[in-house]
JSON list of C-alpha atoms in Angstrom, two decimals:
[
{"chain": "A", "resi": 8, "resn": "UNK", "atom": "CA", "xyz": [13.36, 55.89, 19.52]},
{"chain": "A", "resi": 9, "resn": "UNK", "atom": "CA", "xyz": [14.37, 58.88, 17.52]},
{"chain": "A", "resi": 10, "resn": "UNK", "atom": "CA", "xyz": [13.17, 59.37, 13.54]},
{"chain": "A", "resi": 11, "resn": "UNK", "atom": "CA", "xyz": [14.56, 57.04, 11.36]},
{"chain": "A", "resi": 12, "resn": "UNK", "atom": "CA", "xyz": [13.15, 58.24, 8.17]},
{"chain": "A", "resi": 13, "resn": "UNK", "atom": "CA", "xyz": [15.37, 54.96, 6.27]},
{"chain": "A", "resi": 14, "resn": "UNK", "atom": "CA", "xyz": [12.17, 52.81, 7.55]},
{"chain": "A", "resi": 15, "resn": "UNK", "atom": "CA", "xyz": [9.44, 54.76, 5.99]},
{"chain": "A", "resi": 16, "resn": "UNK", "atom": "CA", "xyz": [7.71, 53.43, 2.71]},
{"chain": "A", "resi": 17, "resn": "UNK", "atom": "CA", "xyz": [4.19, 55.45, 3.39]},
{"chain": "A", "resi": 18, "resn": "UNK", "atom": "CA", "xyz": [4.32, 59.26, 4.31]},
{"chain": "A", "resi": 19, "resn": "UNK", "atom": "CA", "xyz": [0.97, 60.28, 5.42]},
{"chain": "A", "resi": 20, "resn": "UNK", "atom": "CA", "xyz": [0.40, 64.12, 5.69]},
{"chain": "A", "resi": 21, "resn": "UNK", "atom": "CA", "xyz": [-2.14, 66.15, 7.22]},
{"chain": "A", "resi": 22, "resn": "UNK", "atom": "CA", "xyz": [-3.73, 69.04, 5.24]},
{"chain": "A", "resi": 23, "resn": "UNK", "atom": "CA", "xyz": [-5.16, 72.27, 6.56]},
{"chain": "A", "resi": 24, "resn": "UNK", "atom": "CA", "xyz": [-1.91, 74.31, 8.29]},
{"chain": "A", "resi": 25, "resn": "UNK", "atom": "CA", "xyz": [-0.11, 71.56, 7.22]},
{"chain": "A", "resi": 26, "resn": "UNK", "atom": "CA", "xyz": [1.08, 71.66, 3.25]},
{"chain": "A", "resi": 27, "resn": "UNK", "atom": "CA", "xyz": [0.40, 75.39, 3.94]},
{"chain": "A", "resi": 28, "resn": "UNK", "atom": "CA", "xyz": [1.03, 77.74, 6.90]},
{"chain": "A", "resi": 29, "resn": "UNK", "atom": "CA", "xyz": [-1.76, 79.39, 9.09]},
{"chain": "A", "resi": 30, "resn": "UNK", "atom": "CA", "xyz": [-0.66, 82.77, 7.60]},
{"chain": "A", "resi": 31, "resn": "UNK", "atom": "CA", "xyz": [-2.73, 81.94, 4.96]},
{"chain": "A", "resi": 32, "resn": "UNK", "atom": "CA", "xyz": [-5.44, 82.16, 7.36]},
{"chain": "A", "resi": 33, "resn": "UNK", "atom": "CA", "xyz": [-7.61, 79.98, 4.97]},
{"chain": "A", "resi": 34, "resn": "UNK", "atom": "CA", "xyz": [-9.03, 78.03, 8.29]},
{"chain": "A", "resi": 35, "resn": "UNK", "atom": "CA", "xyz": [-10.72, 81.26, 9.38]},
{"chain": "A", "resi": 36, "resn": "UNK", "atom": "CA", "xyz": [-12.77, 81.46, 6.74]},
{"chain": "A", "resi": 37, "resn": "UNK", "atom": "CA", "xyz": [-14.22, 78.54, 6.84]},
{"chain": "A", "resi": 38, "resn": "UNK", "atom": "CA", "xyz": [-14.48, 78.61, 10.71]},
{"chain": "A", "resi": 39, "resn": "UNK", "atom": "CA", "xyz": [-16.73, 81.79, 9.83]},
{"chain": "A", "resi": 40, "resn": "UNK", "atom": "CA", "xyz": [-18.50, 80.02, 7.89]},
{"chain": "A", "resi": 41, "resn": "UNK", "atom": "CA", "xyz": [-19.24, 76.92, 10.21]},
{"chain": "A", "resi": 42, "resn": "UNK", "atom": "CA", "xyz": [-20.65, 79.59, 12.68]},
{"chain": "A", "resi": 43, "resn": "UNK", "atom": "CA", "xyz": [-23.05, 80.83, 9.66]},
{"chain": "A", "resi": 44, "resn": "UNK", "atom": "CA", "xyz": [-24.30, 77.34, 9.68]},
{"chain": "A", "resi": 45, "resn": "UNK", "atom": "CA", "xyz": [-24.44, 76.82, 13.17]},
{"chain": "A", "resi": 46, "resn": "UNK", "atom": "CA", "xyz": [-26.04, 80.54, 13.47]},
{"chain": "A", "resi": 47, "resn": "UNK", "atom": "CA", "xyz": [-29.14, 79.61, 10.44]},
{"chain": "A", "resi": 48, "resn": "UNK", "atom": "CA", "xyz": [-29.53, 75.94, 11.77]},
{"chain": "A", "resi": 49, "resn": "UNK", "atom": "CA", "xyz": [-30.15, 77.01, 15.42]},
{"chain": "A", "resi": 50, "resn": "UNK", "atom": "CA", "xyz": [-31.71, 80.46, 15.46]},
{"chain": "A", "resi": 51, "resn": "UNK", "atom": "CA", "xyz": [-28.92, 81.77, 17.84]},
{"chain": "A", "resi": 52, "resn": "UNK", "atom": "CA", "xyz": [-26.38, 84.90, 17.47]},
{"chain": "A", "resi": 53, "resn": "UNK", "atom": "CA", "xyz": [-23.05, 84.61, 16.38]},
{"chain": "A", "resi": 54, "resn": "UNK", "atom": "CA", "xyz": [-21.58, 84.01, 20.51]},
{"chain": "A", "resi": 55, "resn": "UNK", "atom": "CA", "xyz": [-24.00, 81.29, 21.24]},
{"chain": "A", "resi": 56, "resn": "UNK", "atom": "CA", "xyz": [-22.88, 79.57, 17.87]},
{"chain": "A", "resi": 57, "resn": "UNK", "atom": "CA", "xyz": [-19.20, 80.06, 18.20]},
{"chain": "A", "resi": 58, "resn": "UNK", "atom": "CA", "xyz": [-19.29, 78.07, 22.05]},
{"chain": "A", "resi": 59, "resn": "UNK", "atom": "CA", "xyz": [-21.51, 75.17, 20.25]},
{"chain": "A", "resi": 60, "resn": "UNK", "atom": "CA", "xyz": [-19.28, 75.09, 17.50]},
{"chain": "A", "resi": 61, "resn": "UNK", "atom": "CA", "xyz": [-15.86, 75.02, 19.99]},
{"chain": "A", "resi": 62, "resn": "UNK", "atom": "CA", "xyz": [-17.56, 72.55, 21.95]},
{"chain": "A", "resi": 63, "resn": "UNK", "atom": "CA", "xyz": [-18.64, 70.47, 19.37]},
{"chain": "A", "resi": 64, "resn": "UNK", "atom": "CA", "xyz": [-15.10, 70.36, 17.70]},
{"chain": "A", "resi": 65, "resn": "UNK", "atom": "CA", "xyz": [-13.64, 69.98, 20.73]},
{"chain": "A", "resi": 66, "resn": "UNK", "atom": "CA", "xyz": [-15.92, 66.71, 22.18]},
{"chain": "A", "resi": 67, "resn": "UNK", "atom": "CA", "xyz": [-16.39, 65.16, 18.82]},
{"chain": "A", "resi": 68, "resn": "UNK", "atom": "CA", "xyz": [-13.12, 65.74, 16.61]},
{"chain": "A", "resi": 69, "resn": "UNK", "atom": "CA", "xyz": [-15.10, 67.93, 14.29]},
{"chain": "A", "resi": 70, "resn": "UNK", "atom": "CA", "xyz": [-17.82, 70.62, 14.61]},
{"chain": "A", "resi": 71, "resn": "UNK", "atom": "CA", "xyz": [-19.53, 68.44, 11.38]},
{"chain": "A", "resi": 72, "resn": "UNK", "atom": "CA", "xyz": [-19.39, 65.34, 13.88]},
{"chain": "A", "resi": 73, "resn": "UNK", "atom": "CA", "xyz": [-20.93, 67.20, 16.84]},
{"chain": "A", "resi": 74, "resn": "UNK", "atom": "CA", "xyz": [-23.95, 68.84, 14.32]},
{"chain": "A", "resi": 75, "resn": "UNK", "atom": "CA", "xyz": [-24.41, 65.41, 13.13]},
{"chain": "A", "resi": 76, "resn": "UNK", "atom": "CA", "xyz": [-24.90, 63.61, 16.41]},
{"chain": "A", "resi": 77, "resn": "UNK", "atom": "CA", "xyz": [-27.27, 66.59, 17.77]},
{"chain": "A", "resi": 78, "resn": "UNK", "atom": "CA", "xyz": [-29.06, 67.78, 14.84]},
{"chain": "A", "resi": 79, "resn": "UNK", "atom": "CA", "xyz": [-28.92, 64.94, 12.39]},
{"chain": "A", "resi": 80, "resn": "UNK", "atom": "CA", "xyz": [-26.69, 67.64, 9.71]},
{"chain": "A", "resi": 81, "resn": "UNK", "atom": "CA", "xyz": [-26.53, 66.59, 6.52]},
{"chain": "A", "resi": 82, "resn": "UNK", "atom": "CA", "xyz": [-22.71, 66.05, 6.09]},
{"chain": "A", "resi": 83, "resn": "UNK", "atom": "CA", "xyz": [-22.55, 67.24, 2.33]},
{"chain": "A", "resi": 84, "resn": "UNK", "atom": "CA", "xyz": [-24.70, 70.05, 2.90]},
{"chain": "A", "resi": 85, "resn": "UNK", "atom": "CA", "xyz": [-22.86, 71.15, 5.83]},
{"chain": "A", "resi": 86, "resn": "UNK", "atom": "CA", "xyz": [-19.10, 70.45, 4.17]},
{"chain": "A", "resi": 87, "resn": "UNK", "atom": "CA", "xyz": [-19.92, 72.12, 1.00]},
{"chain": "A", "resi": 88, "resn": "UNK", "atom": "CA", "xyz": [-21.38, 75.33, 2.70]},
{"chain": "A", "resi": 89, "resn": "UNK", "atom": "CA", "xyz": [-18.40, 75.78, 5.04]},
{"chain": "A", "resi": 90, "resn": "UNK", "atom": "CA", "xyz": [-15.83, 74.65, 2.39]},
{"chain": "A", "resi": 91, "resn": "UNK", "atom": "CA", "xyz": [-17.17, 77.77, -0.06]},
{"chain": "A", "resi": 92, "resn": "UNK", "atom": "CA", "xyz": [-14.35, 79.82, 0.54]},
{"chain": "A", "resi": 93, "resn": "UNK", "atom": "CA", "xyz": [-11.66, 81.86, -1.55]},
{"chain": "A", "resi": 94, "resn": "UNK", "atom": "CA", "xyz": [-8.78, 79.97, -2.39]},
{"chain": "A", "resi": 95, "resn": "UNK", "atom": "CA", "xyz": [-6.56, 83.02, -3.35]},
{"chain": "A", "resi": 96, "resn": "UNK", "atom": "CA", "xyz": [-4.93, 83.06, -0.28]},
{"chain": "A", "resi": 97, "resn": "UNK", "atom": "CA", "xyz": [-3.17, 80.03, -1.76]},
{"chain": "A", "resi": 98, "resn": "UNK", "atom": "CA", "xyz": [0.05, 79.61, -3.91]},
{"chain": "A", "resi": 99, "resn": "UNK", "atom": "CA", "xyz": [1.44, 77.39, -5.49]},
{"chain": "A", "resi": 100, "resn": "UNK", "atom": "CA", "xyz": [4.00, 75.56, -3.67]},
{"chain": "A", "resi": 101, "resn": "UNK", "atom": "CA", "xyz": [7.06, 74.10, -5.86]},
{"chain": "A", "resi": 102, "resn": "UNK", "atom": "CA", "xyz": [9.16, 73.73, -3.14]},
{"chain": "A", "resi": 103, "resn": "UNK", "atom": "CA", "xyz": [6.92, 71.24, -1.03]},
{"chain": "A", "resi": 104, "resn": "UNK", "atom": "CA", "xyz": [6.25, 69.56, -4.34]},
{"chain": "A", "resi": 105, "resn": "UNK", "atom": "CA", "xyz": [9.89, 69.10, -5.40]},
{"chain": "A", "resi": 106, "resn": "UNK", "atom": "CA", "xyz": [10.15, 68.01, -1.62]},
{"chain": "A", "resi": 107, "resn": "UNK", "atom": "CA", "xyz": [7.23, 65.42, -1.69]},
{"chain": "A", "resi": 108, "resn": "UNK", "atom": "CA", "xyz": [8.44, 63.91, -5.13]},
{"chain": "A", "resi": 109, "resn": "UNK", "atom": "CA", "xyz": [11.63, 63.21, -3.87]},
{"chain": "A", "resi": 110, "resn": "UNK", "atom": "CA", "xyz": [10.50, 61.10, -0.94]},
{"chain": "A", "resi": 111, "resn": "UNK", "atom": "CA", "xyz": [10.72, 57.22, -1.60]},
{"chain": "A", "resi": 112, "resn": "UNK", "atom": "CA", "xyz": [7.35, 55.38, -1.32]},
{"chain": "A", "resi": 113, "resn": "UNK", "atom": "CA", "xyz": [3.52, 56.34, -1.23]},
{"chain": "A", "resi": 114, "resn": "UNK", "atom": "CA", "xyz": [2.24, 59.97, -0.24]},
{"chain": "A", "resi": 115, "resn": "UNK", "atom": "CA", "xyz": [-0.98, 60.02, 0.97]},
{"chain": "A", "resi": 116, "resn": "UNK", "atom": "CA", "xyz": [-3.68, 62.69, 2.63]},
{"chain": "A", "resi": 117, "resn": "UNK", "atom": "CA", "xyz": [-5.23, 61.98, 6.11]},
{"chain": "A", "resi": 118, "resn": "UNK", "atom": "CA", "xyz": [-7.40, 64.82, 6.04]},
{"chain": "A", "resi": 119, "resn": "UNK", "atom": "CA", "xyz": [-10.74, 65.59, 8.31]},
{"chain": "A", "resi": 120, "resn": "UNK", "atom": "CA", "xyz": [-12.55, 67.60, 5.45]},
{"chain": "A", "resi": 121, "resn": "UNK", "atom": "CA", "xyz": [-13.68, 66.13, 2.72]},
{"chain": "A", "resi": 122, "resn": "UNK", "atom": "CA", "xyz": [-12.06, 64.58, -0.80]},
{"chain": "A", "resi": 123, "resn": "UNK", "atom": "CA", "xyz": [-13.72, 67.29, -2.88]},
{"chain": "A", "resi": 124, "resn": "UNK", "atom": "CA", "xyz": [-12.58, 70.72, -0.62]},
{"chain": "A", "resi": 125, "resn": "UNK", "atom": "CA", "xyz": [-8.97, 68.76, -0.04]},
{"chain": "A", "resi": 126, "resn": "UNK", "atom": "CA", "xyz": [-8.85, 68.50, -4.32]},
{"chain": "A", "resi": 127, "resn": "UNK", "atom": "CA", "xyz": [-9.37, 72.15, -4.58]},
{"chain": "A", "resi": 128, "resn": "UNK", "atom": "CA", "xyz": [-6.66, 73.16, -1.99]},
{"chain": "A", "resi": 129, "resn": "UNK", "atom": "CA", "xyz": [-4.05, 70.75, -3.56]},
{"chain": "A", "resi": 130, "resn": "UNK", "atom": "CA", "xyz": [-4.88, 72.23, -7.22]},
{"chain": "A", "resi": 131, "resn": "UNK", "atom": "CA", "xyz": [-4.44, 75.91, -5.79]},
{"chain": "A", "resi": 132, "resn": "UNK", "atom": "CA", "xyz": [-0.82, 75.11, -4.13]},
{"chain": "A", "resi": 133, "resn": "UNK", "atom": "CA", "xyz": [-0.32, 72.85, -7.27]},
{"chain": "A", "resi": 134, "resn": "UNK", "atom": "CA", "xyz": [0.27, 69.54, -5.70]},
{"chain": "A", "resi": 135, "resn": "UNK", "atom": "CA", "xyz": [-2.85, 67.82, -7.67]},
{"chain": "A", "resi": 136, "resn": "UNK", "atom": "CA", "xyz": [0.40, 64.64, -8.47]},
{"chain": "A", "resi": 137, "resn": "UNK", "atom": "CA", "xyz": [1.90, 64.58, -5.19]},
{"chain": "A", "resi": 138, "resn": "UNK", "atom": "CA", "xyz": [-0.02, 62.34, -3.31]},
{"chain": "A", "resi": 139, "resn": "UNK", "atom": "CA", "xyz": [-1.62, 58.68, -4.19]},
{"chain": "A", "resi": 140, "resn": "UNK", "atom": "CA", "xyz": [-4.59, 59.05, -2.47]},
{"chain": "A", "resi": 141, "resn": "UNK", "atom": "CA", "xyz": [-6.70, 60.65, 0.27]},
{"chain": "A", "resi": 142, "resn": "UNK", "atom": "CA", "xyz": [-8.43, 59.51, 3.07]},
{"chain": "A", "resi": 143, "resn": "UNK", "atom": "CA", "xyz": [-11.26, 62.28, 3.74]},
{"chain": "A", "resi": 144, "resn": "UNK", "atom": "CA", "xyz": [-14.10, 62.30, 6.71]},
{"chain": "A", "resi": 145, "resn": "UNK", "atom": "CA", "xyz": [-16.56, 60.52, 4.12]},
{"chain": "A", "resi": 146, "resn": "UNK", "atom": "CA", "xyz": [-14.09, 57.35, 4.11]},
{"chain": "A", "resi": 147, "resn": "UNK", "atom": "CA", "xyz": [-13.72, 57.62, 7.70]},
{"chain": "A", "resi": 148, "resn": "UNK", "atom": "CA", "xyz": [-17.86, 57.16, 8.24]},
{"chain": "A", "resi": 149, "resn": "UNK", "atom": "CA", "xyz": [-17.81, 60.51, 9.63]},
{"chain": "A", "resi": 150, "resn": "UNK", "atom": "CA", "xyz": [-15.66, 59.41, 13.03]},
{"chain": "A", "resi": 151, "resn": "UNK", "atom": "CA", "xyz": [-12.74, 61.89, 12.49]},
{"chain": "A", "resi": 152, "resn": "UNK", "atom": "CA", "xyz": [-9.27, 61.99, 13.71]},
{"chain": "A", "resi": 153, "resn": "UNK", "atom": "CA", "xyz": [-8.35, 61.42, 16.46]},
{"chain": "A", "resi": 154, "resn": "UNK", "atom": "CA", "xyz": [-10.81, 58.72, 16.47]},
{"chain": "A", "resi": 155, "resn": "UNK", "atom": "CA", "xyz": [-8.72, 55.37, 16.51]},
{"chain": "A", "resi": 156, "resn": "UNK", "atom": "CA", "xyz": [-11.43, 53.56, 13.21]},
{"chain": "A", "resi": 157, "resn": "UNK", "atom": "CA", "xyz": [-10.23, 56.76, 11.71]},
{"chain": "A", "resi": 158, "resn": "UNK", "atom": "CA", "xyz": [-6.72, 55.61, 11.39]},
{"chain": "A", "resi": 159, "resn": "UNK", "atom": "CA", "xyz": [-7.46, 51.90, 11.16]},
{"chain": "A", "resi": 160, "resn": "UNK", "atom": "CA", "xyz": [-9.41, 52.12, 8.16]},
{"chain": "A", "resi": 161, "resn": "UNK", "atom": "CA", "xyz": [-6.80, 54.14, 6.31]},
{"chain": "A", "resi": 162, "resn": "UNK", "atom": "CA", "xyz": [-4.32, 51.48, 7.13]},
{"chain": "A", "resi": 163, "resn": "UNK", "atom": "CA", "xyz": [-6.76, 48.49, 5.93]},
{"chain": "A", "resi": 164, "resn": "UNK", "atom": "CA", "xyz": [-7.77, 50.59, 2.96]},
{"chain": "A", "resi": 165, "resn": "UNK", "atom": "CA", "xyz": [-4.63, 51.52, 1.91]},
{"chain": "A", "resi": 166, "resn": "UNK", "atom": "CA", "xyz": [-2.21, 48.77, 2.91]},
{"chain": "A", "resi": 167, "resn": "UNK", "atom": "CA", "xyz": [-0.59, 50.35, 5.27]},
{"chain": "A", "resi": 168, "resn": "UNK", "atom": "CA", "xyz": [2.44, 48.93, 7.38]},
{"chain": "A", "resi": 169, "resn": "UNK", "atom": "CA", "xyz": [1.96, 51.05, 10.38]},
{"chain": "A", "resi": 170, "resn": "UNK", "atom": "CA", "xyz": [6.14, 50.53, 11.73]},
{"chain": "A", "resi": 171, "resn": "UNK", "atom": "CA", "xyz": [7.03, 51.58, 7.96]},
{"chain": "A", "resi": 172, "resn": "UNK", "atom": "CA", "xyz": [4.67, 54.81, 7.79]},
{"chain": "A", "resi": 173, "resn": "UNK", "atom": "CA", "xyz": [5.07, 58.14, 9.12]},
{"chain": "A", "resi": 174, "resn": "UNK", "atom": "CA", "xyz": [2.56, 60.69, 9.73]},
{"chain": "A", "resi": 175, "resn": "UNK", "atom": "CA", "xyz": [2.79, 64.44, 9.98]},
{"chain": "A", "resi": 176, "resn": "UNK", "atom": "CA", "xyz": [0.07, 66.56, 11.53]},
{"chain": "A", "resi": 177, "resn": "UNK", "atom": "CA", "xyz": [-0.41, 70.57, 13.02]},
{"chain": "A", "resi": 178, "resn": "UNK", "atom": "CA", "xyz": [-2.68, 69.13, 16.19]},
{"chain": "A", "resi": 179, "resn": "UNK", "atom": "CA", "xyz": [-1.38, 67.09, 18.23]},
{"chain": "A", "resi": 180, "resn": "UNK", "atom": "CA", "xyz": [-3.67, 65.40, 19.45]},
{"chain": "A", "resi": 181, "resn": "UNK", "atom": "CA", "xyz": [-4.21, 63.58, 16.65]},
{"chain": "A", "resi": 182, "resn": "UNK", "atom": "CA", "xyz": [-0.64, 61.76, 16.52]},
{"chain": "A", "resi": 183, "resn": "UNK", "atom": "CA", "xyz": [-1.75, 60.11, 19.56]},
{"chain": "A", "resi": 184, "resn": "UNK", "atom": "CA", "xyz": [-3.43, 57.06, 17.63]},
{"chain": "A", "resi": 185, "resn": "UNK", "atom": "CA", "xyz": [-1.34, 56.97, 15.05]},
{"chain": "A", "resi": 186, "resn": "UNK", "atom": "CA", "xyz": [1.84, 56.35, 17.24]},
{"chain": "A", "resi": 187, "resn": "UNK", "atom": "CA", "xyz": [-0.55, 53.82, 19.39]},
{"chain": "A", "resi": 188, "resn": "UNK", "atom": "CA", "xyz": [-0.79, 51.84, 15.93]},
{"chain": "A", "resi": 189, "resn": "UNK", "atom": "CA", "xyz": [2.90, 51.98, 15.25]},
{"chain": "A", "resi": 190, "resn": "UNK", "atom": "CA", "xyz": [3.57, 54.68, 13.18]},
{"chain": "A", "resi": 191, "resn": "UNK", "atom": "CA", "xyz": [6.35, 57.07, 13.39]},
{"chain": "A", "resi": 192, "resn": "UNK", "atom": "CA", "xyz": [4.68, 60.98, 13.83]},
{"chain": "A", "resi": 193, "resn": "UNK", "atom": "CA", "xyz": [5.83, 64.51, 13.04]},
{"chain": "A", "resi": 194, "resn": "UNK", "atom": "CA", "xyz": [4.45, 67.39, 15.06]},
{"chain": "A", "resi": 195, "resn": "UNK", "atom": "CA", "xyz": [4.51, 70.88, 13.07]},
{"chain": "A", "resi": 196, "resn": "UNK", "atom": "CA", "xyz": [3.97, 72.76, 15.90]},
{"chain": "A", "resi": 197, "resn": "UNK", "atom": "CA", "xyz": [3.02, 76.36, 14.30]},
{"chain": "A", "resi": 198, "resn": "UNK", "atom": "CA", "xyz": [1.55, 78.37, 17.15]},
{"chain": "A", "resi": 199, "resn": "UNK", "atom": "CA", "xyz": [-1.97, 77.90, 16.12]},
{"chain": "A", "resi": 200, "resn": "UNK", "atom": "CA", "xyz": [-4.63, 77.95, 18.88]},
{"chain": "A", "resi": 201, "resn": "UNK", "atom": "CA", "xyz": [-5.58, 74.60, 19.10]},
{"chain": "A", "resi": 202, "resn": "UNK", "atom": "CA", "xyz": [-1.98, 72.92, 18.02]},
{"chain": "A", "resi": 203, "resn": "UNK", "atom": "CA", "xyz": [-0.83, 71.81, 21.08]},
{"chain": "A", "resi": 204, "resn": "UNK", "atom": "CA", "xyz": [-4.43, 70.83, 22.85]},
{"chain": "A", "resi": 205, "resn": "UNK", "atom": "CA", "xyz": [-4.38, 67.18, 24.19]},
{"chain": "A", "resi": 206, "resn": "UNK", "atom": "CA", "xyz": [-0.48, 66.88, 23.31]},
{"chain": "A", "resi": 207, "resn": "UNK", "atom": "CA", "xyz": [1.08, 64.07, 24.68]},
{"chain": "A", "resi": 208, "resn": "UNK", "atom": "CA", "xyz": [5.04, 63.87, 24.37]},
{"chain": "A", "resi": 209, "resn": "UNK", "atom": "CA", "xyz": [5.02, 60.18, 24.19]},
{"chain": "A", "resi": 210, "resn": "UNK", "atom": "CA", "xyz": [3.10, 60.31, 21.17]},
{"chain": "A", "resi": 211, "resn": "UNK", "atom": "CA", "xyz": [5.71, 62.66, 19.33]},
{"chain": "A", "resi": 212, "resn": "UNK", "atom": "CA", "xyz": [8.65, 61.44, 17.95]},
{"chain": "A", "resi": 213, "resn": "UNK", "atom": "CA", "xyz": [10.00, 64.70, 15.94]},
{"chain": "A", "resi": 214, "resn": "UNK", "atom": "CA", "xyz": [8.74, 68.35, 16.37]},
{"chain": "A", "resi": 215, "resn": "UNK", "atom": "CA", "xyz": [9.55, 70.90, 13.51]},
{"chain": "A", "resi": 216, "resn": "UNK", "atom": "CA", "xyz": [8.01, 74.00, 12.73]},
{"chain": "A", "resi": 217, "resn": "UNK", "atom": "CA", "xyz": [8.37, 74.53, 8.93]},
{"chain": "A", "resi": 218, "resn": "UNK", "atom": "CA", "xyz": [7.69, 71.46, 6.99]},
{"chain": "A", "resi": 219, "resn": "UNK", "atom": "CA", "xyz": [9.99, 72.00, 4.08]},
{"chain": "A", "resi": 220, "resn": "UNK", "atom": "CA", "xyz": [12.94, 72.29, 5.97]},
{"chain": "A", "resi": 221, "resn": "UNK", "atom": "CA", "xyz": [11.71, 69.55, 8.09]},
{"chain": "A", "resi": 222, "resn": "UNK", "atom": "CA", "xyz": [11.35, 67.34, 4.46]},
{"chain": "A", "resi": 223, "resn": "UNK", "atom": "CA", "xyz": [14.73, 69.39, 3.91]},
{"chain": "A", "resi": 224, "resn": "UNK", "atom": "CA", "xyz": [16.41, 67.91, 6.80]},
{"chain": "A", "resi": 225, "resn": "UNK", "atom": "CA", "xyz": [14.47, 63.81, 6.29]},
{"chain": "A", "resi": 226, "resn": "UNK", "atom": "CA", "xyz": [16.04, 64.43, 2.40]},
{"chain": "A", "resi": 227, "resn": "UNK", "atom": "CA", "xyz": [19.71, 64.77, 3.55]},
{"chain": "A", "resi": 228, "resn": "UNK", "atom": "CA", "xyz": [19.33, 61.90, 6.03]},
{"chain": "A", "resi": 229, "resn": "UNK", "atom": "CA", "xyz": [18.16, 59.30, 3.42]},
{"chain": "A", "resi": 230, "resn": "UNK", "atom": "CA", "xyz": [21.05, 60.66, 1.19]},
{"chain": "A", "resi": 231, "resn": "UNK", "atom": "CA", "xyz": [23.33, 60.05, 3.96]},
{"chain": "A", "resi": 232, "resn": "UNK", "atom": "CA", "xyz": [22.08, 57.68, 6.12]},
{"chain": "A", "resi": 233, "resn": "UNK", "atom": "CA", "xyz": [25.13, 57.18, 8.32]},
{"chain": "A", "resi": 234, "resn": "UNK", "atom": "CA", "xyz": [24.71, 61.17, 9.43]},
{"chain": "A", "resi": 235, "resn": "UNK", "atom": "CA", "xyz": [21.30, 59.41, 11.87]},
{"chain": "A", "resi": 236, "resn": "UNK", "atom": "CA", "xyz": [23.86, 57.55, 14.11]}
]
């Protein structure tokens, strides 16, 4: 069925190279930073650290999750050492604000960091009133996206109506779930390295690459709704 954006009373969003682009390259600093962790906790160089933490990420969801499982990490120590990062690569964002105000029904974060880095990023692109709440990795009992409890705990927690909620992500992998639950799912497919790992078509119902003009285009069909037949 193609996006029918009339149904929608919950629009779940993604957050890292999602309510900003990977230009920012705000991700590589804290992927540095998870192999500074990975390089003090285990005693190895910085090549033997980056293959634990790609494998880790890559069998578990997150790096956090795979440290956890093998080395008992701390989650808060681990989170708040890779999440020490300059923001200034960040702007404010009125666009995407305007964009997400206008949007009838809840906003909410689905994010696999944490409540306190996610608050910081959303105060530096000044979208701290844009969203009613956020569902971080500490909610989701460290078992990240695409875990399926990770998605089924939002829904419980927040009320959700999975066949009235859409949700818009950078990896696709992760859209796989929520359009197994009933949800309607946005790919922003932006080039990144691990974007398009896992992808399953079937899983996708709308593919944009710029998510203003994708919240643009979703605008100007709920203005018009007889432009979606």
């Amino acid at each position: 069925m193609p996006f029918d954006p009339t149904f929608v009373d919950c629009w779940i969003f993604d957050l890292d190279n999602t309510l900003y682009p990977p230009s920012t390259r705000l991700f590589d600093q804290i992927d540095e930073r998870m192999g500074l962790f990975i390089q003090n906790l285990l005693g190895c160089d910085e090549i033997e650290a980056r293959r634990v933490q790609k494998l880790y990420f890559h069998d578990h969801g997150t790096t956090l999750s795979g440290l956890m499982h093998f080395h008992a990490t701390e989650p808060h120590e681990f989170l708040g050492f890779v999440h020490d990062i300059d923001m200034r690569p960040l702007a404010a964002a009125p666009r995407l604000a305007d964009r997400l105000a206008k949007l009838p029904g809840r906003k909410l974060l689905f994010t696999n960091g944490d409540d306190a880095y996610a608050r910081k990023v959303l105060a530096a692109l000044d979208l701290e009133n844009s969203f009613e709440g956020i569902w971080d990795i500490h909610a989701m009992q460290y078992r990240p996206k695409p875990e399926r409890s990770a998605y089924t705990g939002m829904i419980d927690a927040f009320d959700i109506t999975p066949e009235t909620a859409v949700f818009v992500e950078d990896m696709a992998r992760n859209l796989a779930p929520a359009k197994a639950l009933g949800m309607q799912t946005v790919w922003l497919d932006l080039a990144t390295d691990w974007g398009d790992r896992a992808k399953d078509d079937a899983a996708i119902d709308v593919i944009a690459d710029d998510i203003s003009k994708w919240l643009d285009h979703t605008l100007a069909s709920l203005a018009d709704p007889i432009s979606l037949g």
